[in-house]
Every structure is written in C-alpha cells, then in structure tokens.
XYZ file of C-alpha atoms in Angstrom:
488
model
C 98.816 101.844 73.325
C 98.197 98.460 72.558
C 95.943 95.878 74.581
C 99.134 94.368 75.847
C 100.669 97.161 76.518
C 97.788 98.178 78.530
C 97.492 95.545 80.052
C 101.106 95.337 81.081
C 101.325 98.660 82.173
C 98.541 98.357 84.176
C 99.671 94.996 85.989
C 102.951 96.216 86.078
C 101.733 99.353 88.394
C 99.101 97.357 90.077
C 101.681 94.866 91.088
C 104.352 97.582 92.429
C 100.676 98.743 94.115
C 100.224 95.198 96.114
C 103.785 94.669 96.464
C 104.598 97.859 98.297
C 101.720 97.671 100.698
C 101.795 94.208 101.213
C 105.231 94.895 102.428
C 104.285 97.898 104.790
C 101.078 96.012 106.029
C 103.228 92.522 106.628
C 106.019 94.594 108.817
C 103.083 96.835 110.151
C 100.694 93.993 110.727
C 103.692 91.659 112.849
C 104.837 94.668 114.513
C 101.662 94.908 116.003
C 101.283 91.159 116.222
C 104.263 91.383 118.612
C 102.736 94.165 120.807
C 98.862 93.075 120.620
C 97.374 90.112 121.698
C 95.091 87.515 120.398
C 92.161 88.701 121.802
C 92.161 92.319 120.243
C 92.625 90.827 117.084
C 89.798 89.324 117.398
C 87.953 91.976 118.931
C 88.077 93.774 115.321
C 87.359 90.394 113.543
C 83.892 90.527 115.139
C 82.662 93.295 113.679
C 84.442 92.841 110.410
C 81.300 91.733 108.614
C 79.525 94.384 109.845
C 81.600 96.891 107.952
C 82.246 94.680 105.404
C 78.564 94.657 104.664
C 78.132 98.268 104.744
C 80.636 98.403 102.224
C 78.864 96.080 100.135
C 75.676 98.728 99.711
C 78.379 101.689 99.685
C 79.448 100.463 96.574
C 76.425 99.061 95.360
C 77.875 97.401 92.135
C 78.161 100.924 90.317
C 81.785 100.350 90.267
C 81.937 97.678 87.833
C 78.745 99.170 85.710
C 81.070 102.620 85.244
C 84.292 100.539 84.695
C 82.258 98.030 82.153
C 80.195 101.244 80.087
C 82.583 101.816 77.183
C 81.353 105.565 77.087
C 81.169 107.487 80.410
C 79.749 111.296 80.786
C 79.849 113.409 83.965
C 76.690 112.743 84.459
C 76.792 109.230 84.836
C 80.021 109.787 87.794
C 78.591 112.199 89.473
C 74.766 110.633 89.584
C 77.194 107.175 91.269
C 78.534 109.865 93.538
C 75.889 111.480 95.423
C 73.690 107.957 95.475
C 76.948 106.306 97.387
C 77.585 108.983 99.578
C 73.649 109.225 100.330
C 73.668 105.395 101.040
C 77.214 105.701 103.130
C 75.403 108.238 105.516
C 72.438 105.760 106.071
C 74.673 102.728 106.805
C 76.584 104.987 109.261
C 73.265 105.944 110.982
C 72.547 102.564 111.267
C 75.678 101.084 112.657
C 75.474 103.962 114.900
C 71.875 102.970 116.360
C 72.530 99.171 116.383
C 76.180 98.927 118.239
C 74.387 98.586 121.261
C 72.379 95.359 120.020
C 75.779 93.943 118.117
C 78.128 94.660 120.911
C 75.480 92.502 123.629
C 75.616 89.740 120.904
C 79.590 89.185 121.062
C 79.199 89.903 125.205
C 82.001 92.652 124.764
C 81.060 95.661 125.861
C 83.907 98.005 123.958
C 82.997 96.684 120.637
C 80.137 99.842 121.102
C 82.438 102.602 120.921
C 84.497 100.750 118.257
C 82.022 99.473 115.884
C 80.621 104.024 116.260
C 83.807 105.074 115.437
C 84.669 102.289 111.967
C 81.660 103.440 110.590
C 82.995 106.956 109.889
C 85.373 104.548 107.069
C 81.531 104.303 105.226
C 81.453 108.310 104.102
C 85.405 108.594 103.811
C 85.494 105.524 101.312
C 82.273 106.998 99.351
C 84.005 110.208 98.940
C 86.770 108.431 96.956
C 84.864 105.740 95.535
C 84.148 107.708 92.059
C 88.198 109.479 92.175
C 89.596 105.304 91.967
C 86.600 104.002 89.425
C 88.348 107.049 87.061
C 91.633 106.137 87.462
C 90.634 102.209 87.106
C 88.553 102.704 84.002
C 91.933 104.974 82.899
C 94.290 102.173 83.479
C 96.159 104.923 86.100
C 97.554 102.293 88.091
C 100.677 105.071 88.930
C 98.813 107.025 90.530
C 96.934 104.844 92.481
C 99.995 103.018 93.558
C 101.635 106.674 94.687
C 98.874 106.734 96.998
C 98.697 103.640 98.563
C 101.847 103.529 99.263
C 101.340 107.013 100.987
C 98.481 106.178 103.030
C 99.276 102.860 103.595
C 103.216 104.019 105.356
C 101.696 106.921 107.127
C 98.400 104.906 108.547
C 101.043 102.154 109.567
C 103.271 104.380 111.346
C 100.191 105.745 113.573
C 99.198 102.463 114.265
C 102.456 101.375 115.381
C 103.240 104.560 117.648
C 99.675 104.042 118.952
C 100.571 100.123 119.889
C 103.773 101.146 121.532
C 102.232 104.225 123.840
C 99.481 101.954 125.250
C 96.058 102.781 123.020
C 95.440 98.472 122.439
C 92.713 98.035 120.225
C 92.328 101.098 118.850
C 95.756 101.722 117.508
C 94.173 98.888 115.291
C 90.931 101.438 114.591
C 93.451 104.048 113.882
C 95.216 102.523 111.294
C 92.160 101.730 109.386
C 90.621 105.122 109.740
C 93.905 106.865 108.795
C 94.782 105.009 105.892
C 91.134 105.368 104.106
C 91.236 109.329 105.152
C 94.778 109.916 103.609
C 93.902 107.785 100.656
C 90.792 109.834 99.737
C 92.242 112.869 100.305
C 94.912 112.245 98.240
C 92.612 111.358 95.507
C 90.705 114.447 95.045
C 94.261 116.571 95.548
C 95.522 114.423 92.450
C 92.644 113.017 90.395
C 91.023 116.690 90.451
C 87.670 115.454 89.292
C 84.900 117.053 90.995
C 81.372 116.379 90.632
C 78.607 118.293 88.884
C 75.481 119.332 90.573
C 73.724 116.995 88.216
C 71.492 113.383 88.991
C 70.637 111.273 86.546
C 67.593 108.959 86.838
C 67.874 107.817 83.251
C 72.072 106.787 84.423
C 71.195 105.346 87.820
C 68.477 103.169 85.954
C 70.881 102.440 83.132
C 73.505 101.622 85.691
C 71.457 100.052 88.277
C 70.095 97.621 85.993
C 73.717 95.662 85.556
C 75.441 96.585 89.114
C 71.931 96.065 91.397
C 72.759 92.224 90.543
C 76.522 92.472 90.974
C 75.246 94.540 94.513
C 72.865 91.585 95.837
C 76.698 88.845 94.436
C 78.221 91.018 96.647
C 76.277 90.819 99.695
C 76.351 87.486 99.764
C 79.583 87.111 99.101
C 80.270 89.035 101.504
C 78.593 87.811 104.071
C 79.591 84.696 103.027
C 83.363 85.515 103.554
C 82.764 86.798 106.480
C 79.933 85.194 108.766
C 83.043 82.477 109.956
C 84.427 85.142 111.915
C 80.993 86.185 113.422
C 80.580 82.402 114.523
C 83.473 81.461 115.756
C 83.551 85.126 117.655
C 80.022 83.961 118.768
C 80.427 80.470 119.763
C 84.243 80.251 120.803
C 86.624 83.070 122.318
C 87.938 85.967 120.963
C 91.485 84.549 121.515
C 90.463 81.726 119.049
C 89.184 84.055 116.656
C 92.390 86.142 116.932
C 94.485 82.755 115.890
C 92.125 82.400 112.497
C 91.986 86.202 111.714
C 96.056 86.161 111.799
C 96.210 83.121 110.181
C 93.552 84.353 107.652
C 95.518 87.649 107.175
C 98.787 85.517 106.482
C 96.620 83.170 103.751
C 95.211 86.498 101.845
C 98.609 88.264 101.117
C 99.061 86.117 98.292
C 96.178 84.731 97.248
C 93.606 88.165 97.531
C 96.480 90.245 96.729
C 97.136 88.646 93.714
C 93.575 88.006 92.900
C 93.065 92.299 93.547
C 96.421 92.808 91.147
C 94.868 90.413 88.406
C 91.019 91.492 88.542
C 91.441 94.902 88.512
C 93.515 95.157 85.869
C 92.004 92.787 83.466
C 88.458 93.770 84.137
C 89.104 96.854 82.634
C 90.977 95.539 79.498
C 88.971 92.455 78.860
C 85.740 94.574 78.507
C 87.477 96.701 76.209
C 87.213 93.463 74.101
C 84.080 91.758 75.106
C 82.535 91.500 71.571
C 85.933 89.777 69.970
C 85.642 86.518 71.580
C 88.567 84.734 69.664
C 90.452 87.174 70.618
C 88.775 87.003 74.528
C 89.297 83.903 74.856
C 93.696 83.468 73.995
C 93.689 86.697 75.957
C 91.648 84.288 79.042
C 93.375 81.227 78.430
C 96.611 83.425 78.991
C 96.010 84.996 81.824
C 94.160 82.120 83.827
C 97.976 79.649 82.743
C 99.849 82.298 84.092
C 97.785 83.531 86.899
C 97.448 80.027 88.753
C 101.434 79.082 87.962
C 102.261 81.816 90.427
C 98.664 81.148 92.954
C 100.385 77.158 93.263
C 103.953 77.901 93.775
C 102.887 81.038 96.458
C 99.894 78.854 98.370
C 101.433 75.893 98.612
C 105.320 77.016 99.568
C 103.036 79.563 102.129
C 101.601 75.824 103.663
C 104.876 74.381 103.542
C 106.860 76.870 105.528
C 104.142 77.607 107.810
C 105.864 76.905 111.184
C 109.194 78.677 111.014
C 106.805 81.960 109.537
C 104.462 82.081 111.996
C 107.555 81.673 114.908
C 109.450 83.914 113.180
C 107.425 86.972 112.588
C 104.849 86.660 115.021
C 106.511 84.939 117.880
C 105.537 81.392 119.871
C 102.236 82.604 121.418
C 100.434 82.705 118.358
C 101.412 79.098 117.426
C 97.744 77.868 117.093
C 97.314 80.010 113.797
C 100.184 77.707 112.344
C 97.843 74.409 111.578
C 95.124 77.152 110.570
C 97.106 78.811 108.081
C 98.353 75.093 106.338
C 94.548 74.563 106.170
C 93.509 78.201 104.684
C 96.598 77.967 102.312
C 94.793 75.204 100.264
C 90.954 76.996 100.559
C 92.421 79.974 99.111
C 94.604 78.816 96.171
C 91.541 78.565 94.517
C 90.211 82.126 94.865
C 91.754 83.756 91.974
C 90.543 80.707 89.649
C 87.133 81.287 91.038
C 87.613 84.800 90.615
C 88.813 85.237 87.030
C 86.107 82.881 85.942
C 83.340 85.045 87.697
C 84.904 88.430 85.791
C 84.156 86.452 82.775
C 80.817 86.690 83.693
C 80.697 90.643 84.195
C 82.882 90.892 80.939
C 79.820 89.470 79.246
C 77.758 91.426 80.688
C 76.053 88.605 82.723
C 75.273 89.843 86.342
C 71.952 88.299 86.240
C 73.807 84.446 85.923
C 76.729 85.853 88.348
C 73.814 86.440 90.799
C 72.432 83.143 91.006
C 75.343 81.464 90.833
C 76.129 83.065 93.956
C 72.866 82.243 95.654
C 73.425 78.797 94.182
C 77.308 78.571 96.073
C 76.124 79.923 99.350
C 73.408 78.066 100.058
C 75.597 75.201 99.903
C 78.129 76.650 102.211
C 75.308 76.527 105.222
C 76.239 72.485 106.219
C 79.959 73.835 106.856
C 78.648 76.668 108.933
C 76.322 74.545 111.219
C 79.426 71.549 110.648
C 81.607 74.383 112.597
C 79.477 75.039 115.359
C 79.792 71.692 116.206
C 82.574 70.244 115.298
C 84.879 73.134 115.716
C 86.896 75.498 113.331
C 89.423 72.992 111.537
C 86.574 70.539 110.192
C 84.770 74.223 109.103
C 87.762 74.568 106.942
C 87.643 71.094 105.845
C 84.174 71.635 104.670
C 85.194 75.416 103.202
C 87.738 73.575 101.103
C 85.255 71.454 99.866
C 82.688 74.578 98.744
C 85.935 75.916 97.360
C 86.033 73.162 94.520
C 82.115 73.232 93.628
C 81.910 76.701 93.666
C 84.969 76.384 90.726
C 83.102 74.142 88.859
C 79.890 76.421 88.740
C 82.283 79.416 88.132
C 84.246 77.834 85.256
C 81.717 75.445 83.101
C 78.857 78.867 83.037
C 82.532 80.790 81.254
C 83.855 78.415 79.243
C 80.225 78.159 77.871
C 80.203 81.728 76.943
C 84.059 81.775 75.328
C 83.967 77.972 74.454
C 86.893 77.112 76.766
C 85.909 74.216 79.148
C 86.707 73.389 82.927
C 88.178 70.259 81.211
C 90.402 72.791 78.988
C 91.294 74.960 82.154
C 91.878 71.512 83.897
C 94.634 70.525 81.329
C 96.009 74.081 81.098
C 96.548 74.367 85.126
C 97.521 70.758 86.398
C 101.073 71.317 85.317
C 101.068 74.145 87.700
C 99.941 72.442 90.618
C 101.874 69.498 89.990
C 105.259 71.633 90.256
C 104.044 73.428 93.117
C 102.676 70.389 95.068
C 106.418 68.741 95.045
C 107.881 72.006 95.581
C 106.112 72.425 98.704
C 106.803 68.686 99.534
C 110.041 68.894 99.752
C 110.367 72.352 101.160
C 107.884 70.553 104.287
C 110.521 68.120 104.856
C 113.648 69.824 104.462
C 111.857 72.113 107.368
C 111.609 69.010 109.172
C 114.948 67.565 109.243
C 116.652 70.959 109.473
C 117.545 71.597 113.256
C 118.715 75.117 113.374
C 116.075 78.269 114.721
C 113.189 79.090 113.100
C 114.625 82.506 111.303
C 117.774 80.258 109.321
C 115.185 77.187 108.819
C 112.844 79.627 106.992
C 115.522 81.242 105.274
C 116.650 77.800 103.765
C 113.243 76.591 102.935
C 112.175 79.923 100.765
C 115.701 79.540 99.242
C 114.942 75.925 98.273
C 111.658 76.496 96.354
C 112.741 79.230 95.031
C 115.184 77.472 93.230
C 113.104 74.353 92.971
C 110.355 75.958 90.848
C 113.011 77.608 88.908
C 115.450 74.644 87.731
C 112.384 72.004 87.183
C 110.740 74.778 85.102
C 113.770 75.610 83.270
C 114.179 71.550 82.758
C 110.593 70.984 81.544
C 109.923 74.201 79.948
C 107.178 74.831 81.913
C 105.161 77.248 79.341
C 103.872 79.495 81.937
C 106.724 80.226 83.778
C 108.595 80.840 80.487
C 105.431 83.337 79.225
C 105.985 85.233 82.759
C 109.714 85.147 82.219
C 109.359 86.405 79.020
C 107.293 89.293 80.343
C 109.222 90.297 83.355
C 113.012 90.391 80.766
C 110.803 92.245 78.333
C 109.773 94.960 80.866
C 113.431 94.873 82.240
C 114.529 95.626 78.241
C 112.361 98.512 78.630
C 113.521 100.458 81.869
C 117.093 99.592 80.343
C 116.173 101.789 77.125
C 114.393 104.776 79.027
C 117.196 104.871 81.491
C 120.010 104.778 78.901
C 118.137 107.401 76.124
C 117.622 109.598 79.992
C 121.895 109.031 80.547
C-alpha cells in the first residue's frame, strides 16, 4: 500500500471513527442537556483537570515513542504496559486519598464520591492503552472505529436511561465509566495481543528518553487546557461553569475532532517518512491547505449560527453558552494549525524543542488567567484568543525551520481559506438575523446557505483546496463503486 493510500485509508476510517461518535455523543450529550442542568455540568467540569492530569502520567508520552520507533518488539509493548498500569494504580491511590482536600476546595461536598469513583477510568484506560498504540502504529483505523462506535452507543444509552430514572450527576459518571470499560474490553477480545512477562530497562530508557519530554508537553498542556474550568469553578458558580463547559463541548466537535482525525492519522504516516524531507514537506504543505479549508468553513459557520443551535438543541435556559461559544469558535479554529505544526516537531524527533516551547506558551497564558479572575470569563477568552495566535507563531516558524516551509508560506497557503469562510459566516450571521421564523427552520436555512456558499464561490474561484478534497472524496466514491459492482 502506498503512502497515500495509507494515509487515505487511515483518514478515511478515522473520519467514519469521529463522525459516528460525534453523532452519538451530540444526540447523547443534548439529550442529557435537556434533562440535566447547568450546575451538574459543571459539577464534572471541576474535576475535569484532575483526571485529565492523571491521564497525562497514565500515558506518559510512551504512546508517541512506540508509534514514532520504526521497529517495535514485544518487549518494548509490554515493558509500556506494566509501567502504565503501575503508574494508573498510583494516580488512583492518590485521587482516592486527596478527594477530600479537592472536594473542600470547590465547597461541594459530592464531588468526593465522584472524583473516587472517575478514577477507576485511570486502570481501565491503561489496560487498553498498548491494544490502540498497535492498531495506531498498524494504521487499523476499522477496527478502532467498530469499537467506538460500540462503546460509545452503548455508554450513551446508559447515560440516557440513567438521566431519565432520576440518578443526576452520575448518569454523567456512568457514561464515562461505561464507555472506557466497553472500549477496552473490546480491544483485548479483538486486538488479541497479550503481554509477555518481560520488562525492559534498556526499552523504557530507550523510550523514556523521547516520550519523558512529550510527558512533561503534556502536563502542561494539559493543565493548561484545563485550569479555566478549575477557576471559573473556583471563583464563580457551578451554573456559570456549566454554560462554558457546554459551550466548550459545542466548540470541540469540530475543531478537536478534526484535529484527533488529522493527528492520529498522519503522525503515524509522516514518521514513516521523516528522513525524506522533500517529500515531508509537499506531503505537510498538503495536509496543513486542506486541513484548515475545512477548520474555517466549520469554526466560523459554528460562530455564525450560534443562536438558533444552542435554542434548538439545548433549549432557552442554556442561552448564556450562546455568546461563549461565538467567542470559543474563533480560539479554537486555530488548534489544529497549532497542532499539525507541533507533530512536526515529534516527526523530527524533537521533544526536547516541543517541551520548551510549551513552557515558553504557558507561561504566557498566566496574565489571561489572573485577567479572568478579575475581569470575568469573556475578557479570559479575549486574552485566550490572543495566546492562541503567539502560540502559532512559536509552533509554525520552529517547523518550517526544520522542513524549510515558513509561517509566511503557511500564511499565503491558508488566507484563502479564511477569507471564504469569514464571508461565509458573514452572511450566514445576517441572514439569521433578518430571518423571523423559529429557531429549528432559521438554523435549517442558515446551514443550507453556507453550505452552498462555500461550495459555488469555490467552484467559481477554484479554490485549490476544496478541489484537492473534492478530488479525494469522488476518488474514494470511484472506489466503493468498483468493490460493490466486482461483489454484484
């Protein structure tokens, strides 16, 4: 199989992957919108970075070390598996033993018995963790998709069922608990690789020494991503964090979707050619056109219709996320830019520059912080937007250095992009506007619009990047044609 062919396959089955559960999670996740209130919402947003940093260690950057080593033994995944699931015990213990502390720094006494119970997701996700680097490393984006979808329906429908007989917040815990189970156990039933009795110290150093760096990126990016929803669970209301987790939630199904879809598919395949830069670099320039064409047109049309979604799906009470989500919309167009110029960095095997980079990005981020304690959550964003476009400079000029394609390049390549989007979503605003009809038909009419906006103008222009994915998506449809008819 060729490189594109790999790399189609595998974005073709990582984006049936993201597409399917980002259709059960949206119906799941209004559903319970609907049922739940604000304030449990945000209940689970407060210790969100508390997992989210357990996860971090879980890991521990061995992901991306096994997925980047062209040659993998045994030895190697199953030295990675007993040090995570060593680590995942500890970080349970701990959560266990410090509830009590986190729960009297919120002033919520439940968030004890809840934060206990989430840490159980610690050892279930470090029991699968080696099963999905295989597949990953494999390109097996089928099977990985087969069982998302799986545990991602079944969790759902818990939740849901949960919600409806009563349970509140933890029909919430539930679903999270019950997807990750299903998910692992699905792996080992499938992926049938089973570790040997073997540990490595000459592989754990080996591997260490590239994903300790990408472990300490992590943390801080992870804390990073996450320490606005300890403040603003610390120093407003949990009903205000509930607004900015939904509207966060309704800002990261396309834009961390997309950047999951992208990253974890051309990680893989753009390692496999790490020492051909030419070839690196058209590969780069390709996928970076194509990659923000779609981020623009999906962001920006998300800001535009932002009313009529949020009344829609959600319903009027949660009409405070709607000026939220505008504001998040343009923060988080830029995350898959930042992100596929930070895999550059791993591609090259740079996790010591990707480390300080980081350091470099979030020490800048502590003005908006303190700004948001003060000043209150919408200026926070302001100043988020703002680390948003430094941290892409730092990102993209370290890359470019290493492949000799400059932000000024990636500048010319992309501004087409926004352009289009940025009067799509202009006139999809004010059509929304000056249409009088309820918020169901007015949304209707305005994702009909730039649909067909983005389409005609590109089609007029010959916008290169929408043709490239057009040419893509009619040569994949060429391709089902042939199986099914040599199948008839």
């Amino acid at each position: 199989m060729s490189l594109r062919q790999k790399t189609l396959y595998g974005l073709t089955w990582s984006f049936i992957d993201q597409i399917a559960n980002l259709g059960i999670t949206f119906i799941v996740g209004i559903t319970l919108a609907r049922i739940l209130s604000p304030r449990e919402f945000g209940l689970i947003g407060m210790i969100t970075i508390f997992i989210a940093v357990s996860y971090t260690f879980v890991n521990g950057g061995f992901t991306q070390a096994l997925i980047r080593k062209k040659n993998c033994t045994d030895t190697d995944y199953s030295t990675v598996f007993y040090f995570n699931l060593l680590i995942s015990i500890v970080f349970f213990i701990l959560l266990y033993i410090f509830s009590p502390a986190i729960s009297s720094f919120f002033k919520e006494p439940e968030l004890m018995l809840i934060l206990q119970v989430l840490g159980s997701l610690l050892m279930i996700d470090a029991l699968g963790l080696i099963q999905r680097t295989i597949l990953i490393k494999n390109i097996n984006f089928k099977l990985q998709a087969k069982i998302s979808l799986i545990s991602s329906l079944c969790s759902g429908v818990i939740a849901i069922v949960m919600a409806y007989k009563g349970f509140g917040i933890w029909s919430l815990v539930a679903q999270r608990i019950s997807r990750q189970l299903i998910k692992t156990l699905l792996l080992w039933t499938w992926n049938r690789w089973i570790p040997a009795l073997q540990f490595s110290k000459e592989s754990f150093k080996e591997l260490f020494g590239f994903g300790s760096k990408l472990l300490v990126s992590g943390l801080i990016d992870t804390i990073y991503q996450q320490i606005y929803l300890l403040v603003i669970g610390k120093f407003f209301s949990a009903q205000e964090l509930g607004y900015y987790t939904r509207a966060d939630q309704f800002k990261n199904l396309p834009s961390q979707n997309l950047n999951g879809i992208i990253n974890q598919v051309t990680y893989p395949v753009l390692s496999s050619i790490q020492d051909d830069i030419p070839r690196l670099r058209n590969s780069y320039k390709k996928l970076i056109r194509s990659t923000m064409f779609i981020t623009f047109v999906l962001m920006l049309g998300m800001a535009a219709i932002a009313e009529p979604m949020i009344i829609t799906l959600i319903g009027e009470k949660w009409r405070s996320s709607i000026l939220l989500l505008q504001m998040l919309s343009c923060v988080g167009m830029f995350y898959p830019l930042q992100a596929l110029n930070l895999n550059m960095l791993k591609v090259q095997g740079r996790s010591d520059l990707f480390l300080k980079l980081e350091i470099i990005k979030k020490l800048l981020a502590i003005p908006t912080i303190i700004v948001g304690i003060f000043w209150g959550i919408k200026i926070m964003i302001v100043g988020m937007f703002v680390n948003t476009l430094i941290a892409y400079y730092l990102n993209s000029y370290w890359s470019g250095r290493m492949i000799g394609y400059s932000i000024l390049e990636q500048l010319r390549d992309i501004i087409p992009s926004f352009l289009l989007a940025m009067a799509m979503a202009i006139t999809v605003y004010y059509i929304g506007t000056f249409v009088r009809l309820r918020p169901i038909w007015t949304l209707i009419i305005q994702i009909l619009t730039g649909a067909t906006f983005t389409i005609i103008i590109s089609e007029i222009i010959k916008m290169r990047d929408y043709l490239f994915l057009k040419e893509i998506a009619l040569e994949k449809l060429s391709t089902y044609r042939i199986k099914k008819n040599e199948k008839i």
